[in-house]
mmCIF file with all atom_site columns, C-alpha atoms and ligand atoms in Angstrom:
data_model
loop_
_atom_site.group_PDB
_atom_site.id
_atom_site.type_symbol
_atom_site.label_atom_id
_atom_site.label_alt_id
_atom_site.label_comp_id
_atom_site.label_asym_id
_atom_site.label_entity_id
_atom_site.label_seq_id
_atom_site.pdbx_PDB_ins_code
_atom_site.Cartn_x
_atom_site.Cartn_y
_atom_site.Cartn_z
_atom_site.occupancy
_atom_site.B_iso_or_equiv
_atom_site.pdbx_formal_charge
_atom_site.auth_seq_id
_atom_site.auth_comp_id
_atom_site.auth_asym_id
_atom_site.auth_atom_id
_atom_site.pdbx_PDB_model_num
ATOM   1   C  CA  . MET A 1 1   ? 51.027 1.711   -109.386 1.00 0.00 ? 1   MET A CA  1
ATOM   2   C  CA  . PRO A 1 2   ? 50.842 -2.408  -110.755 1.00 0.00 ? 2   PRO A CA  1
ATOM   3   C  CA  . PRO A 1 3   ? 53.972 -3.304  -112.683 1.00 0.00 ? 3   PRO A CA  1
ATOM   4   C  CA  . LEU A 1 4   ? 52.470 -3.799  -116.201 1.00 0.00 ? 4   LEU A CA  1
ATOM   5   C  CA  . ASN A 1 5   ? 49.492 -1.648  -115.492 1.00 0.00 ? 5   ASN A CA  1
ATOM   6   C  CA  . ALA A 1 6   ? 47.002 -2.903  -118.639 1.00 0.00 ? 6   ALA A CA  1
ATOM   7   C  CA  . THR A 1 7   ? 45.430 0.874   -119.772 1.00 0.00 ? 7   THR A CA  1
ATOM   8   C  CA  . MET A 1 8   ? 48.867 2.562   -119.396 1.00 0.00 ? 8   MET A CA  1
ATOM   9   C  CA  . HIS A 1 9   ? 51.415 -0.089  -120.561 1.00 0.00 ? 9   HIS A CA  1
ATOM   10  C  CA  . ALA A 1 10  ? 53.330 0.377   -123.792 1.00 0.00 ? 10  ALA A CA  1
ATOM   11  C  CA  . ARG A 1 11  ? 52.862 -2.819  -125.558 1.00 0.00 ? 11  ARG A CA  1
ATOM   12  C  CA  . SER A 1 12  ? 55.570 -3.962  -127.639 1.00 0.00 ? 12  SER A CA  1
ATOM   13  C  CA  . SER A 1 13  ? 54.473 -5.278  -131.194 1.00 0.00 ? 13  SER A CA  1
ATOM   14  C  CA  . THR A 1 14  ? 54.728 -8.975  -129.790 1.00 0.00 ? 14  THR A CA  1
ATOM   15  C  CA  . TRP A 1 15  ? 51.505 -9.031  -128.853 1.00 0.00 ? 15  TRP A CA  1
ATOM   16  C  CA  . THR A 1 16  ? 50.138 -8.436  -132.889 1.00 0.00 ? 16  THR A CA  1
ATOM   17  C  CA  . ARG A 1 17  ? 52.488 -11.148 -133.307 1.00 0.00 ? 17  ARG A CA  1
ATOM   18  C  CA  . ASP A 1 18  ? 50.812 -13.991 -130.994 1.00 0.00 ? 18  ASP A CA  1
ATOM   19  C  CA  . LEU A 1 19  ? 47.483 -12.321 -132.292 1.00 0.00 ? 19  LEU A CA  1
ATOM   20  C  CA  . HIS A 1 20  ? 48.390 -13.566 -135.557 1.00 0.00 ? 20  HIS A CA  1
ATOM   21  C  CA  . ASP A 1 21  ? 49.589 -17.105 -134.623 1.00 0.00 ? 21  ASP A CA  1
ATOM   22  C  CA  . ILE A 1 22  ? 45.959 -17.498 -132.798 1.00 0.00 ? 22  ILE A CA  1
ATOM   23  C  CA  . VAL A 1 23  ? 44.478 -16.240 -136.585 1.00 0.00 ? 23  VAL A CA  1
ATOM   24  C  CA  . GLU A 1 24  ? 47.130 -18.498 -138.202 1.00 0.00 ? 24  GLU A CA  1
ATOM   25  C  CA  . ALA A 1 25  ? 46.272 -21.294 -135.631 1.00 0.00 ? 25  ALA A CA  1
ATOM   26  C  CA  . MET A 1 26  ? 42.200 -21.180 -135.673 1.00 0.00 ? 26  MET A CA  1
ATOM   27  C  CA  . ALA A 1 27  ? 42.157 -20.468 -139.453 1.00 0.00 ? 27  ALA A CA  1
ATOM   28  C  CA  . PRO A 1 28  ? 42.242 -24.224 -140.818 1.00 0.00 ? 28  PRO A CA  1
ATOM   29  C  CA  . LEU A 1 29  ? 39.613 -24.961 -138.096 1.00 0.00 ? 29  LEU A CA  1
ATOM   30  C  CA  . GLY A 1 30  ? 37.594 -22.728 -140.995 1.00 0.00 ? 30  GLY A CA  1
ATOM   31  C  CA  . ARG A 1 31  ? 35.050 -20.841 -137.814 1.00 0.00 ? 31  ARG A CA  1
ATOM   32  C  CA  . ALA A 1 32  ? 34.981 -17.544 -137.602 1.00 0.00 ? 32  ALA A CA  1
ATOM   33  C  CA  . ARG A 1 33  ? 36.547 -17.443 -141.052 1.00 0.00 ? 33  ARG A CA  1
ATOM   34  C  CA  . GLU A 1 34  ? 34.850 -13.387 -141.293 1.00 0.00 ? 34  GLU A CA  1
ATOM   35  C  CA  . ALA A 1 35  ? 36.195 -12.373 -138.397 1.00 0.00 ? 35  ALA A CA  1
ATOM   36  C  CA  . LEU A 1 36  ? 39.576 -14.061 -138.744 1.00 0.00 ? 36  LEU A CA  1
ATOM   37  C  CA  . ALA A 1 37  ? 39.669 -12.280 -142.108 1.00 0.00 ? 37  ALA A CA  1
ATOM   38  C  CA  . THR A 1 38  ? 39.181 -8.646  -140.514 1.00 0.00 ? 38  THR A CA  1
ATOM   39  C  CA  . VAL A 1 39  ? 41.926 -9.250  -138.011 1.00 0.00 ? 39  VAL A CA  1
ATOM   40  C  CA  . MET A 1 40  ? 44.109 -9.811  -140.784 1.00 0.00 ? 40  MET A CA  1
ATOM   41  C  CA  . SER A 1 41  ? 43.440 -7.210  -143.046 1.00 0.00 ? 41  SER A CA  1
ATOM   42  C  CA  . ARG A 1 42  ? 43.781 -4.630  -140.128 1.00 0.00 ? 42  ARG A CA  1
ATOM   43  C  CA  . SER A 1 43  ? 47.260 -2.804  -139.485 1.00 0.00 ? 43  SER A CA  1
ATOM   44  C  CA  . ALA A 1 44  ? 48.989 -2.359  -136.502 1.00 0.00 ? 44  ALA A CA  1
ATOM   45  C  CA  . PRO A 1 45  ? 48.104 0.749   -135.370 1.00 0.00 ? 45  PRO A CA  1
ATOM   46  C  CA  . GLU A 1 46  ? 44.161 -0.270  -135.637 1.00 0.00 ? 46  GLU A CA  1
ATOM   47  C  CA  . LEU A 1 47  ? 44.702 -3.595  -133.413 1.00 0.00 ? 47  LEU A CA  1
ATOM   48  C  CA  . ASP A 1 48  ? 46.186 -0.749  -131.360 1.00 0.00 ? 48  ASP A CA  1
ATOM   49  C  CA  . GLU A 1 49  ? 43.358 0.718   -130.869 1.00 0.00 ? 49  GLU A CA  1
ATOM   50  C  CA  . ALA A 1 50  ? 41.010 -1.980  -130.479 1.00 0.00 ? 50  ALA A CA  1
ATOM   51  C  CA  . ALA A 1 51  ? 43.427 -3.355  -127.984 1.00 0.00 ? 51  ALA A CA  1
ATOM   52  C  CA  . ASP A 1 52  ? 43.205 0.062   -125.737 1.00 0.00 ? 52  ASP A CA  1
ATOM   53  C  CA  . ARG A 1 53  ? 39.418 -0.248  -126.201 1.00 0.00 ? 53  ARG A CA  1
ATOM   54  C  CA  . LEU A 1 54  ? 39.256 -3.424  -125.392 1.00 0.00 ? 54  LEU A CA  1
ATOM   55  C  CA  . LEU A 1 55  ? 41.072 -2.857  -121.904 1.00 0.00 ? 55  LEU A CA  1
ATOM   56  C  CA  . ALA A 1 56  ? 39.181 -0.099  -121.239 1.00 0.00 ? 56  ALA A CA  1
ATOM   57  C  CA  . GLY A 1 57  ? 35.791 -1.300  -121.958 1.00 0.00 ? 57  GLY A CA  1
ATOM   58  C  CA  . ALA A 1 58  ? 34.785 -0.149  -124.491 1.00 0.00 ? 58  ALA A CA  1
ATOM   59  C  CA  . SER A 1 59  ? 35.009 -2.059  -127.599 1.00 0.00 ? 59  SER A CA  1
ATOM   60  C  CA  . THR A 1 60  ? 32.590 -1.258  -130.387 1.00 0.00 ? 60  THR A CA  1
ATOM   61  C  CA  . ASP A 1 61  ? 29.572 -3.912  -131.292 1.00 0.00 ? 61  ASP A CA  1
ATOM   62  C  CA  . GLU A 1 62  ? 31.392 -3.523  -134.588 1.00 0.00 ? 62  GLU A CA  1
ATOM   63  C  CA  . GLU A 1 63  ? 34.246 -5.227  -133.634 1.00 0.00 ? 63  GLU A CA  1
ATOM   64  C  CA  . GLY A 1 64  ? 32.856 -7.455  -131.466 1.00 0.00 ? 64  GLY A CA  1
ATOM   65  C  CA  . ALA A 1 65  ? 33.388 -10.926 -133.040 1.00 0.00 ? 65  ALA A CA  1
ATOM   66  C  CA  . GLU A 1 66  ? 37.150 -10.097 -132.958 1.00 0.00 ? 66  GLU A CA  1
ATOM   67  C  CA  . VAL A 1 67  ? 37.120 -9.078  -129.510 1.00 0.00 ? 67  VAL A CA  1
ATOM   68  C  CA  . PRO A 1 68  ? 37.479 -12.964 -128.587 1.00 0.00 ? 68  PRO A CA  1
ATOM   69  C  CA  . PHE A 1 69  ? 40.876 -13.072 -130.576 1.00 0.00 ? 69  PHE A CA  1
ATOM   70  C  CA  . ILE A 1 70  ? 42.650 -9.888  -129.518 1.00 0.00 ? 70  ILE A CA  1
ATOM   71  C  CA  . GLY A 1 71  ? 41.808 -10.523 -126.070 1.00 0.00 ? 71  GLY A CA  1
ATOM   72  C  CA  . ALA A 1 72  ? 43.308 -13.817 -126.692 1.00 0.00 ? 72  ALA A CA  1
ATOM   73  C  CA  . ALA A 1 73  ? 46.154 -12.715 -127.713 1.00 0.00 ? 73  ALA A CA  1
ATOM   74  C  CA  . LEU A 1 74  ? 46.613 -10.114 -124.710 1.00 0.00 ? 74  LEU A CA  1
ATOM   75  C  CA  . GLN A 1 75  ? 46.123 -12.801 -122.098 1.00 0.00 ? 75  GLN A CA  1
ATOM   76  C  CA  . VAL A 1 76  ? 49.324 -14.259 -123.935 1.00 0.00 ? 76  VAL A CA  1
ATOM   77  C  CA  . TYR A 1 77  ? 51.179 -10.791 -123.892 1.00 0.00 ? 77  TYR A CA  1
ATOM   78  C  CA  . PHE A 1 78  ? 50.353 -10.163 -120.484 1.00 0.00 ? 78  PHE A CA  1
ATOM   79  C  CA  . GLY A 1 79  ? 50.428 -13.806 -118.999 1.00 0.00 ? 79  GLY A CA  1
ATOM   80  C  CA  . ARG A 1 80  ? 54.154 -13.974 -120.239 1.00 0.00 ? 80  ARG A CA  1
ATOM   81  C  CA  . LEU A 1 81  ? 55.204 -10.747 -118.765 1.00 0.00 ? 81  LEU A CA  1
ATOM   82  C  CA  . ALA A 1 82  ? 53.587 -11.520 -115.565 1.00 0.00 ? 82  ALA A CA  1
ATOM   83  C  CA  . ALA A 1 83  ? 55.332 -14.661 -115.353 1.00 0.00 ? 83  ALA A CA  1
ATOM   84  C  CA  . THR A 1 84  ? 58.419 -12.603 -115.502 1.00 0.00 ? 84  THR A CA  1
ATOM   85  C  CA  . LEU A 1 85  ? 57.790 -11.148 -112.248 1.00 0.00 ? 85  LEU A CA  1
ATOM   86  C  CA  . GLN A 1 86  ? 58.791 -12.484 -108.854 1.00 0.00 ? 86  GLN A CA  1
ATOM   87  C  CA  . VAL A 1 87  ? 56.192 -12.922 -105.884 1.00 0.00 ? 87  VAL A CA  1
ATOM   88  C  CA  . GLU A 1 88  ? 58.556 -11.004 -103.451 1.00 0.00 ? 88  GLU A CA  1
ATOM   89  C  CA  . ASP A 1 89  ? 58.342 -7.698  -105.994 1.00 0.00 ? 89  ASP A CA  1
ATOM   90  C  CA  . LEU A 1 90  ? 54.581 -7.481  -106.013 1.00 0.00 ? 90  LEU A CA  1
ATOM   91  C  CA  . GLU A 1 91  ? 52.745 -5.001  -103.770 1.00 0.00 ? 91  GLU A CA  1
ATOM   92  C  CA  . GLN A 1 92  ? 48.889 -5.471  -103.571 1.00 0.00 ? 92  GLN A CA  1
ATOM   93  C  CA  . CYS A 1 93  ? 46.839 -2.732  -105.116 1.00 0.00 ? 93  CYS A CA  1
ATOM   94  C  CA  . ASP A 1 94  ? 45.691 -0.137  -102.924 1.00 0.00 ? 94  ASP A CA  1
ATOM   95  C  CA  . VAL A 1 95  ? 42.068 -1.227  -103.789 1.00 0.00 ? 95  VAL A CA  1
ATOM   96  C  CA  . PRO A 1 96  ? 42.530 -5.176  -103.031 1.00 0.00 ? 96  PRO A CA  1
ATOM   97  C  CA  . THR A 1 97  ? 40.433 -6.287  -105.837 1.00 0.00 ? 97  THR A CA  1
ATOM   98  C  CA  . LEU A 1 98  ? 42.251 -5.350  -108.431 1.00 0.00 ? 98  LEU A CA  1
ATOM   99  C  CA  . CYS A 1 99  ? 45.525 -7.659  -109.940 1.00 0.00 ? 99  CYS A CA  1
ATOM   100 C  CA  . PRO A 1 100 ? 48.669 -6.683  -108.083 1.00 0.00 ? 100 PRO A CA  1
ATOM   101 C  CA  . VAL A 1 101 ? 50.476 -6.966  -111.488 1.00 0.00 ? 101 VAL A CA  1
ATOM   102 C  CA  . CYS A 1 102 ? 48.223 -5.188  -114.396 1.00 0.00 ? 102 CYS A CA  1
ATOM   103 C  CA  . GLY A 1 103 ? 45.506 -3.271  -112.539 1.00 0.00 ? 103 GLY A CA  1
ATOM   104 C  CA  . SER A 1 104 ? 42.565 -5.271  -114.229 1.00 0.00 ? 104 SER A CA  1
ATOM   105 C  CA  . ARG A 1 105 ? 39.915 -6.760  -112.225 1.00 0.00 ? 105 ARG A CA  1
ATOM   106 C  CA  . PRO A 1 106 ? 39.287 -10.373 -111.581 1.00 0.00 ? 106 PRO A CA  1
ATOM   107 C  CA  . VAL A 1 107 ? 37.032 -12.175 -114.273 1.00 0.00 ? 107 VAL A CA  1
ATOM   108 C  CA  . ALA A 1 108 ? 35.797 -15.161 -111.136 1.00 0.00 ? 108 ALA A CA  1
ATOM   109 C  CA  . SER A 1 109 ? 37.038 -16.252 -108.272 1.00 0.00 ? 109 SER A CA  1
ATOM   110 C  CA  . VAL A 1 110 ? 38.033 -19.925 -107.362 1.00 0.00 ? 110 VAL A CA  1
ATOM   111 C  CA  . VAL A 1 111 ? 38.515 -22.160 -104.137 1.00 0.00 ? 111 VAL A CA  1
ATOM   112 C  CA  . ARG A 1 112 ? 41.271 -24.064 -103.790 1.00 0.00 ? 112 ARG A CA  1
ATOM   113 C  CA  . ALA A 1 113 ? 40.880 -27.553 -102.966 1.00 0.00 ? 113 ALA A CA  1
ATOM   114 C  CA  . VAL A 1 114 ? 44.504 -29.426 -102.324 1.00 0.00 ? 114 VAL A CA  1
ATOM   115 C  CA  . GLY A 1 115 ? 47.691 -27.991 -100.206 1.00 0.00 ? 115 GLY A CA  1
ATOM   116 C  CA  . SER A 1 116 ? 48.712 -25.429 -97.942  1.00 0.00 ? 116 SER A CA  1
ATOM   117 C  CA  . LYS A 1 117 ? 46.212 -23.382 -99.416  1.00 0.00 ? 117 LYS A CA  1
ATOM   118 C  CA  . ALA A 1 118 ? 43.386 -25.444 -99.349  1.00 0.00 ? 118 ALA A CA  1
ATOM   119 C  CA  . GLY A 1 119 ? 39.849 -23.912 -98.535  1.00 0.00 ? 119 GLY A CA  1
ATOM   120 C  CA  . LEU A 1 120 ? 41.462 -20.011 -99.123  1.00 0.00 ? 120 LEU A CA  1
ATOM   121 C  CA  . ARG A 1 121 ? 39.397 -18.191 -101.489 1.00 0.00 ? 121 ARG A CA  1
ATOM   122 C  CA  . TYR A 1 122 ? 41.904 -16.599 -105.276 1.00 0.00 ? 122 TYR A CA  1
ATOM   123 C  CA  . LEU A 1 123 ? 40.797 -13.922 -107.429 1.00 0.00 ? 123 LEU A CA  1
ATOM   124 C  CA  . VAL A 1 124 ? 41.862 -14.415 -110.681 1.00 0.00 ? 124 VAL A CA  1
ATOM   125 C  CA  . CYS A 1 125 ? 43.155 -11.336 -113.081 1.00 0.00 ? 125 CYS A CA  1
ATOM   126 C  CA  . GLY A 1 126 ? 41.084 -11.845 -116.415 1.00 0.00 ? 126 GLY A CA  1
ATOM   127 C  CA  . LEU A 1 127 ? 44.156 -10.439 -118.664 1.00 0.00 ? 127 LEU A CA  1
ATOM   128 C  CA  . CYS A 1 128 ? 47.447 -11.855 -116.948 1.00 0.00 ? 128 CYS A CA  1
ATOM   129 C  CA  . ALA A 1 129 ? 46.533 -14.599 -115.081 1.00 0.00 ? 129 ALA A CA  1
ATOM   130 C  CA  . THR A 1 130 ? 48.024 -13.683 -111.416 1.00 0.00 ? 130 THR A CA  1
ATOM   131 C  CA  . GLU A 1 131 ? 45.819 -14.987 -108.614 1.00 0.00 ? 131 GLU A CA  1
ATOM   132 C  CA  . TRP A 1 132 ? 45.271 -13.174 -105.542 1.00 0.00 ? 132 TRP A CA  1
ATOM   133 C  CA  . ASN A 1 133 ? 44.157 -14.408 -102.142 1.00 0.00 ? 133 ASN A CA  1
ATOM   134 C  CA  . LEU A 1 134 ? 40.764 -12.540 -101.088 1.00 0.00 ? 134 LEU A CA  1
ATOM   135 C  CA  . PRO A 1 135 ? 39.105 -13.867 -98.181  1.00 0.00 ? 135 PRO A CA  1
ATOM   136 C  CA  . ARG A 1 136 ? 35.818 -15.274 -98.625  1.00 0.00 ? 136 ARG A CA  1
ATOM   137 C  CA  . ILE A 1 137 ? 32.144 -13.932 -97.616  1.00 0.00 ? 137 ILE A CA  1
ATOM   138 C  CA  . LYS A 1 138 ? 33.699 -10.194 -98.920  1.00 0.00 ? 138 LYS A CA  1
ATOM   139 C  CA  . CYS A 1 139 ? 32.751 -8.876  -102.182 1.00 0.00 ? 139 CYS A CA  1
ATOM   140 C  CA  . SER A 1 140 ? 34.957 -8.579  -104.967 1.00 0.00 ? 140 SER A CA  1
ATOM   141 C  CA  . TYR A 1 141 ? 34.509 -5.247  -106.039 1.00 0.00 ? 141 TYR A CA  1
ATOM   142 C  CA  . CYS A 1 142 ? 33.204 -2.758  -102.893 1.00 0.00 ? 142 CYS A CA  1
ATOM   143 C  CA  . GLU A 1 143 ? 35.181 -5.480  -100.263 1.00 0.00 ? 143 GLU A CA  1
ATOM   144 C  CA  . GLU A 1 144 ? 31.823 -5.587  -98.264  1.00 0.00 ? 144 GLU A CA  1
ATOM   145 C  CA  . ASP A 1 145 ? 31.017 -8.700  -95.993  1.00 0.00 ? 145 ASP A CA  1
ATOM   146 C  CA  . ARG A 1 146 ? 27.346 -8.159  -95.399  1.00 0.00 ? 146 ARG A CA  1
ATOM   147 C  CA  . GLY A 1 147 ? 24.567 -9.044  -98.241  1.00 0.00 ? 147 GLY A CA  1
ATOM   148 C  CA  . LEU A 1 148 ? 26.502 -11.215 -100.431 1.00 0.00 ? 148 LEU A CA  1
ATOM   149 C  CA  . GLN A 1 149 ? 24.075 -13.693 -101.882 1.00 0.00 ? 149 GLN A CA  1
ATOM   150 C  CA  . TYR A 1 150 ? 24.988 -16.824 -103.968 1.00 0.00 ? 150 TYR A CA  1
ATOM   151 C  CA  . PHE A 1 151 ? 23.083 -18.173 -107.172 1.00 0.00 ? 151 PHE A CA  1
ATOM   152 C  CA  . GLY A 1 152 ? 23.389 -21.557 -109.034 1.00 0.00 ? 152 GLY A CA  1
ATOM   153 C  CA  . LEU A 1 153 ? 21.709 -22.299 -111.773 1.00 0.00 ? 153 LEU A CA  1
ATOM   154 C  CA  . GLU A 1 154 ? 20.361 -26.198 -111.325 1.00 0.00 ? 154 GLU A CA  1
ATOM   155 C  CA  . ALA A 1 155 ? 19.432 -27.057 -114.719 1.00 0.00 ? 155 ALA A CA  1
ATOM   156 C  CA  . ALA A 1 156 ? 22.829 -24.871 -116.328 1.00 0.00 ? 156 ALA A CA  1
ATOM   157 C  CA  . GLU A 1 157 ? 24.522 -27.377 -113.491 1.00 0.00 ? 157 GLU A CA  1
ATOM   158 C  CA  . ALA A 1 158 ? 23.355 -30.209 -114.694 1.00 0.00 ? 158 ALA A CA  1
ATOM   159 C  CA  . ARG A 1 159 ? 23.620 -29.640 -118.188 1.00 0.00 ? 159 ARG A CA  1
ATOM   160 C  CA  . ILE A 1 160 ? 27.496 -28.582 -117.743 1.00 0.00 ? 160 ILE A CA  1
ATOM   161 C  CA  . GLY A 1 161 ? 27.473 -31.500 -114.812 1.00 0.00 ? 161 GLY A CA  1
ATOM   162 C  CA  . SER A 1 162 ? 28.647 -29.960 -112.163 1.00 0.00 ? 162 SER A CA  1
ATOM   163 C  CA  . ALA A 1 163 ? 27.974 -27.867 -109.408 1.00 0.00 ? 163 ALA A CA  1
ATOM   164 C  CA  . SER A 1 164 ? 31.132 -26.619 -109.146 1.00 0.00 ? 164 SER A CA  1
ATOM   165 C  CA  . TRP A 1 165 ? 30.040 -22.713 -109.709 1.00 0.00 ? 165 TRP A CA  1
ATOM   166 C  CA  . ARG A 1 166 ? 28.246 -20.223 -108.520 1.00 0.00 ? 166 ARG A CA  1
ATOM   167 C  CA  . ALA A 1 167 ? 28.154 -16.430 -108.707 1.00 0.00 ? 167 ALA A CA  1
ATOM   168 C  CA  . GLU A 1 168 ? 28.811 -14.059 -105.419 1.00 0.00 ? 168 GLU A CA  1
ATOM   169 C  CA  . ALA A 1 169 ? 26.715 -11.355 -105.755 1.00 0.00 ? 169 ALA A CA  1
ATOM   170 C  CA  . CYS A 1 170 ? 26.860 -8.283  -103.851 1.00 0.00 ? 170 CYS A CA  1
ATOM   171 C  CA  . ASP A 1 171 ? 23.651 -6.301  -102.561 1.00 0.00 ? 171 ASP A CA  1
ATOM   172 C  CA  . GLU A 1 172 ? 25.559 -3.210  -101.414 1.00 0.00 ? 172 GLU A CA  1
ATOM   173 C  CA  . CYS A 1 173 ? 27.389 -2.704  -104.855 1.00 0.00 ? 173 CYS A CA  1
ATOM   174 C  CA  . ARG A 1 174 ? 24.572 -5.136  -107.047 1.00 0.00 ? 174 ARG A CA  1
ATOM   175 C  CA  . THR A 1 175 ? 28.028 -6.346  -108.858 1.00 0.00 ? 175 THR A CA  1
ATOM   176 C  CA  . TYR A 1 176 ? 28.582 -10.208 -108.834 1.00 0.00 ? 176 TYR A CA  1
ATOM   177 C  CA  . LEU A 1 177 ? 31.265 -12.517 -109.852 1.00 0.00 ? 177 LEU A CA  1
ATOM   178 C  CA  . LYS A 1 178 ? 31.655 -16.391 -110.304 1.00 0.00 ? 178 LYS A CA  1
ATOM   179 C  CA  . ILE A 1 179 ? 33.033 -18.311 -107.542 1.00 0.00 ? 179 ILE A CA  1
ATOM   180 C  CA  . PHE A 1 180 ? 34.774 -22.158 -108.870 1.00 0.00 ? 180 PHE A CA  1
ATOM   181 C  CA  . TYR A 1 181 ? 35.222 -24.739 -106.193 1.00 0.00 ? 181 TYR A CA  1
ATOM   182 C  CA  . GLN A 1 182 ? 38.063 -26.845 -107.162 1.00 0.00 ? 182 GLN A CA  1
ATOM   183 C  CA  . ASP A 1 183 ? 37.197 -29.661 -104.482 1.00 0.00 ? 183 ASP A CA  1
ATOM   184 C  CA  . LYS A 1 184 ? 33.986 -30.312 -106.788 1.00 0.00 ? 184 LYS A CA  1
ATOM   185 C  CA  . ASP A 1 185 ? 36.242 -29.701 -110.336 1.00 0.00 ? 185 ASP A CA  1
ATOM   186 C  CA  . PRO A 1 186 ? 40.132 -29.522 -109.600 1.00 0.00 ? 186 PRO A CA  1
ATOM   187 C  CA  . GLN A 1 187 ? 40.233 -29.178 -113.514 1.00 0.00 ? 187 GLN A CA  1
ATOM   188 C  CA  . ALA A 1 188 ? 38.009 -25.526 -113.329 1.00 0.00 ? 188 ALA A CA  1
ATOM   189 C  CA  . ASP A 1 189 ? 39.148 -23.167 -115.873 1.00 0.00 ? 189 ASP A CA  1
ATOM   190 C  CA  . PRO A 1 190 ? 37.590 -19.689 -114.308 1.00 0.00 ? 190 PRO A CA  1
ATOM   191 C  CA  . VAL A 1 191 ? 38.290 -18.139 -117.888 1.00 0.00 ? 191 VAL A CA  1
ATOM   192 C  CA  . ALA A 1 192 ? 36.839 -20.953 -119.879 1.00 0.00 ? 192 ALA A CA  1
ATOM   193 C  CA  . ASP A 1 193 ? 34.204 -22.171 -117.631 1.00 0.00 ? 193 ASP A CA  1
ATOM   194 C  CA  . ASP A 1 194 ? 32.913 -18.464 -117.337 1.00 0.00 ? 194 ASP A CA  1
ATOM   195 C  CA  . LEU A 1 195 ? 31.806 -18.174 -120.812 1.00 0.00 ? 195 LEU A CA  1
ATOM   196 C  CA  . ALA A 1 196 ? 30.511 -21.902 -120.066 1.00 0.00 ? 196 ALA A CA  1
ATOM   197 C  CA  . SER A 1 197 ? 27.696 -20.670 -118.068 1.00 0.00 ? 197 SER A CA  1
ATOM   198 C  CA  . LEU A 1 198 ? 26.985 -17.565 -119.584 1.00 0.00 ? 198 LEU A CA  1
ATOM   199 C  CA  . VAL A 1 199 ? 23.401 -18.788 -118.578 1.00 0.00 ? 199 VAL A CA  1
ATOM   200 C  CA  . LEU A 1 200 ? 24.248 -17.349 -114.902 1.00 0.00 ? 200 LEU A CA  1
ATOM   201 C  CA  . ASP A 1 201 ? 24.952 -14.165 -116.178 1.00 0.00 ? 201 ASP A CA  1
ATOM   202 C  CA  . MET A 1 202 ? 21.655 -14.064 -118.082 1.00 0.00 ? 202 MET A CA  1
ATOM   203 C  CA  . LEU A 1 203 ? 20.083 -14.970 -114.790 1.00 0.00 ? 203 LEU A CA  1
ATOM   204 C  CA  . LEU A 1 204 ? 22.107 -12.400 -112.259 1.00 0.00 ? 204 LEU A CA  1
ATOM   205 C  CA  . ASP A 1 205 ? 21.068 -9.409  -115.504 1.00 0.00 ? 205 ASP A CA  1
ATOM   206 C  CA  . GLU A 1 206 ? 17.680 -10.566 -114.651 1.00 0.00 ? 206 GLU A CA  1
ATOM   207 C  CA  . ARG A 1 207 ? 17.595 -9.780  -111.187 1.00 0.00 ? 207 ARG A CA  1
ATOM   208 C  CA  . GLY A 1 208 ? 19.683 -6.638  -111.714 1.00 0.00 ? 208 GLY A CA  1
ATOM   209 C  CA  . TYR A 1 209 ? 22.976 -7.529  -110.897 1.00 0.00 ? 209 TYR A CA  1
ATOM   210 C  CA  . SER A 1 210 ? 25.935 -6.359  -112.967 1.00 0.00 ? 210 SER A CA  1
ATOM   211 C  CA  . ARG A 1 211 ? 29.292 -8.734  -113.511 1.00 0.00 ? 211 ARG A CA  1
ATOM   212 C  CA  . SER A 1 212 ? 31.863 -6.691  -111.873 1.00 0.00 ? 212 SER A CA  1
ATOM   213 C  CA  . GLY A 1 213 ? 34.946 -7.693  -114.171 1.00 0.00 ? 213 GLY A CA  1
ATOM   214 C  CA  . PRO A 1 214 ? 35.327 -8.691  -117.740 1.00 0.00 ? 214 PRO A CA  1
ATOM   215 C  CA  . ASN A 1 215 ? 36.207 -11.599 -119.717 1.00 0.00 ? 215 ASN A CA  1
ATOM   216 C  CA  . PHE A 1 216 ? 38.426 -10.814 -122.379 1.00 0.00 ? 216 PHE A CA  1
ATOM   217 C  CA  . LEU A 1 217 ? 37.286 -13.363 -124.505 1.00 0.00 ? 217 LEU A CA  1
ATOM   218 C  CA  . PHE A 1 218 ? 33.186 -12.212 -124.661 1.00 0.00 ? 218 PHE A CA  1
ATOM   219 C  CA  . HIS A 1 219 ? 31.912 -8.997  -125.669 1.00 0.00 ? 219 HIS A CA  1
ATOM   220 C  CA  . PRO A 1 220 ? 28.236 -8.697  -124.525 1.00 0.00 ? 220 PRO A CA  1
ATOM   221 C  CA  . GLY A 1 221 ? 25.848 -8.820  -127.249 1.00 0.00 ? 221 GLY A CA  1
ATOM   222 C  CA  . THR A 1 222 ? 27.428 -11.081 -129.519 1.00 0.00 ? 222 THR A CA  1
ATOM   223 C  CA  . GLY A 1 223 ? 27.337 -14.207 -127.629 1.00 0.00 ? 223 GLY A CA  1
HETATM 224 ZN ZN1 . LIG B 2 .   ? 46.302 -9.622  -114.344 1.00 0.00 ? 1   LIG B ZN1 1
HETATM 225 ZN ZN1 . LIG B 2 .   ? 30.298 -5.152  -103.733 1.00 0.00 ? 2   LIG B ZN1 1
#
């Protein structure tokens, strides 16, 4: 079992303090005022239930507007705990496509550009931000290495000003995950740029592929 198994881990109340910090930082911006007010009105048990649903991929449409704030607080909480672990203490999960720290699915993968790891592909945990190696040209869900296809979107690339990302889609399990190439964009942020390229998700959806890993800052249907 990974040391911080996301769905089993007994969270301390620290995560709700993180949540309130985020809400307080957002409030002066005046954005998403209604969602922020709703988050602040929730009791701690209600917030924990919403967090459990988010981690289980079962958030309701009614709480969709609150998901980005709850997700951001959980990322802070799990990322901070993950940073206290030593690499030597970690083992790969039985399923090598799951995060070795918290057992979550990756939000995206990155191909590194510099140093001894240049050219290697790392999966990026959508919850605790741990990165772990998975060979390229291999499905990040079913590990099959046949039937992979890479989709880009010329119009979207022009809009975002970069050709640094693609969707890696698998015809065996019909899932996809985005892959970011740091040699084309060293600043690529797998979580933020995943949200910035939602138009590619729509294309893949039209082609009958499903996302293999969630972005905890986004509730499908609220975009
Ligand atoms: Zn993780
Ligand atoms: Zn697959």
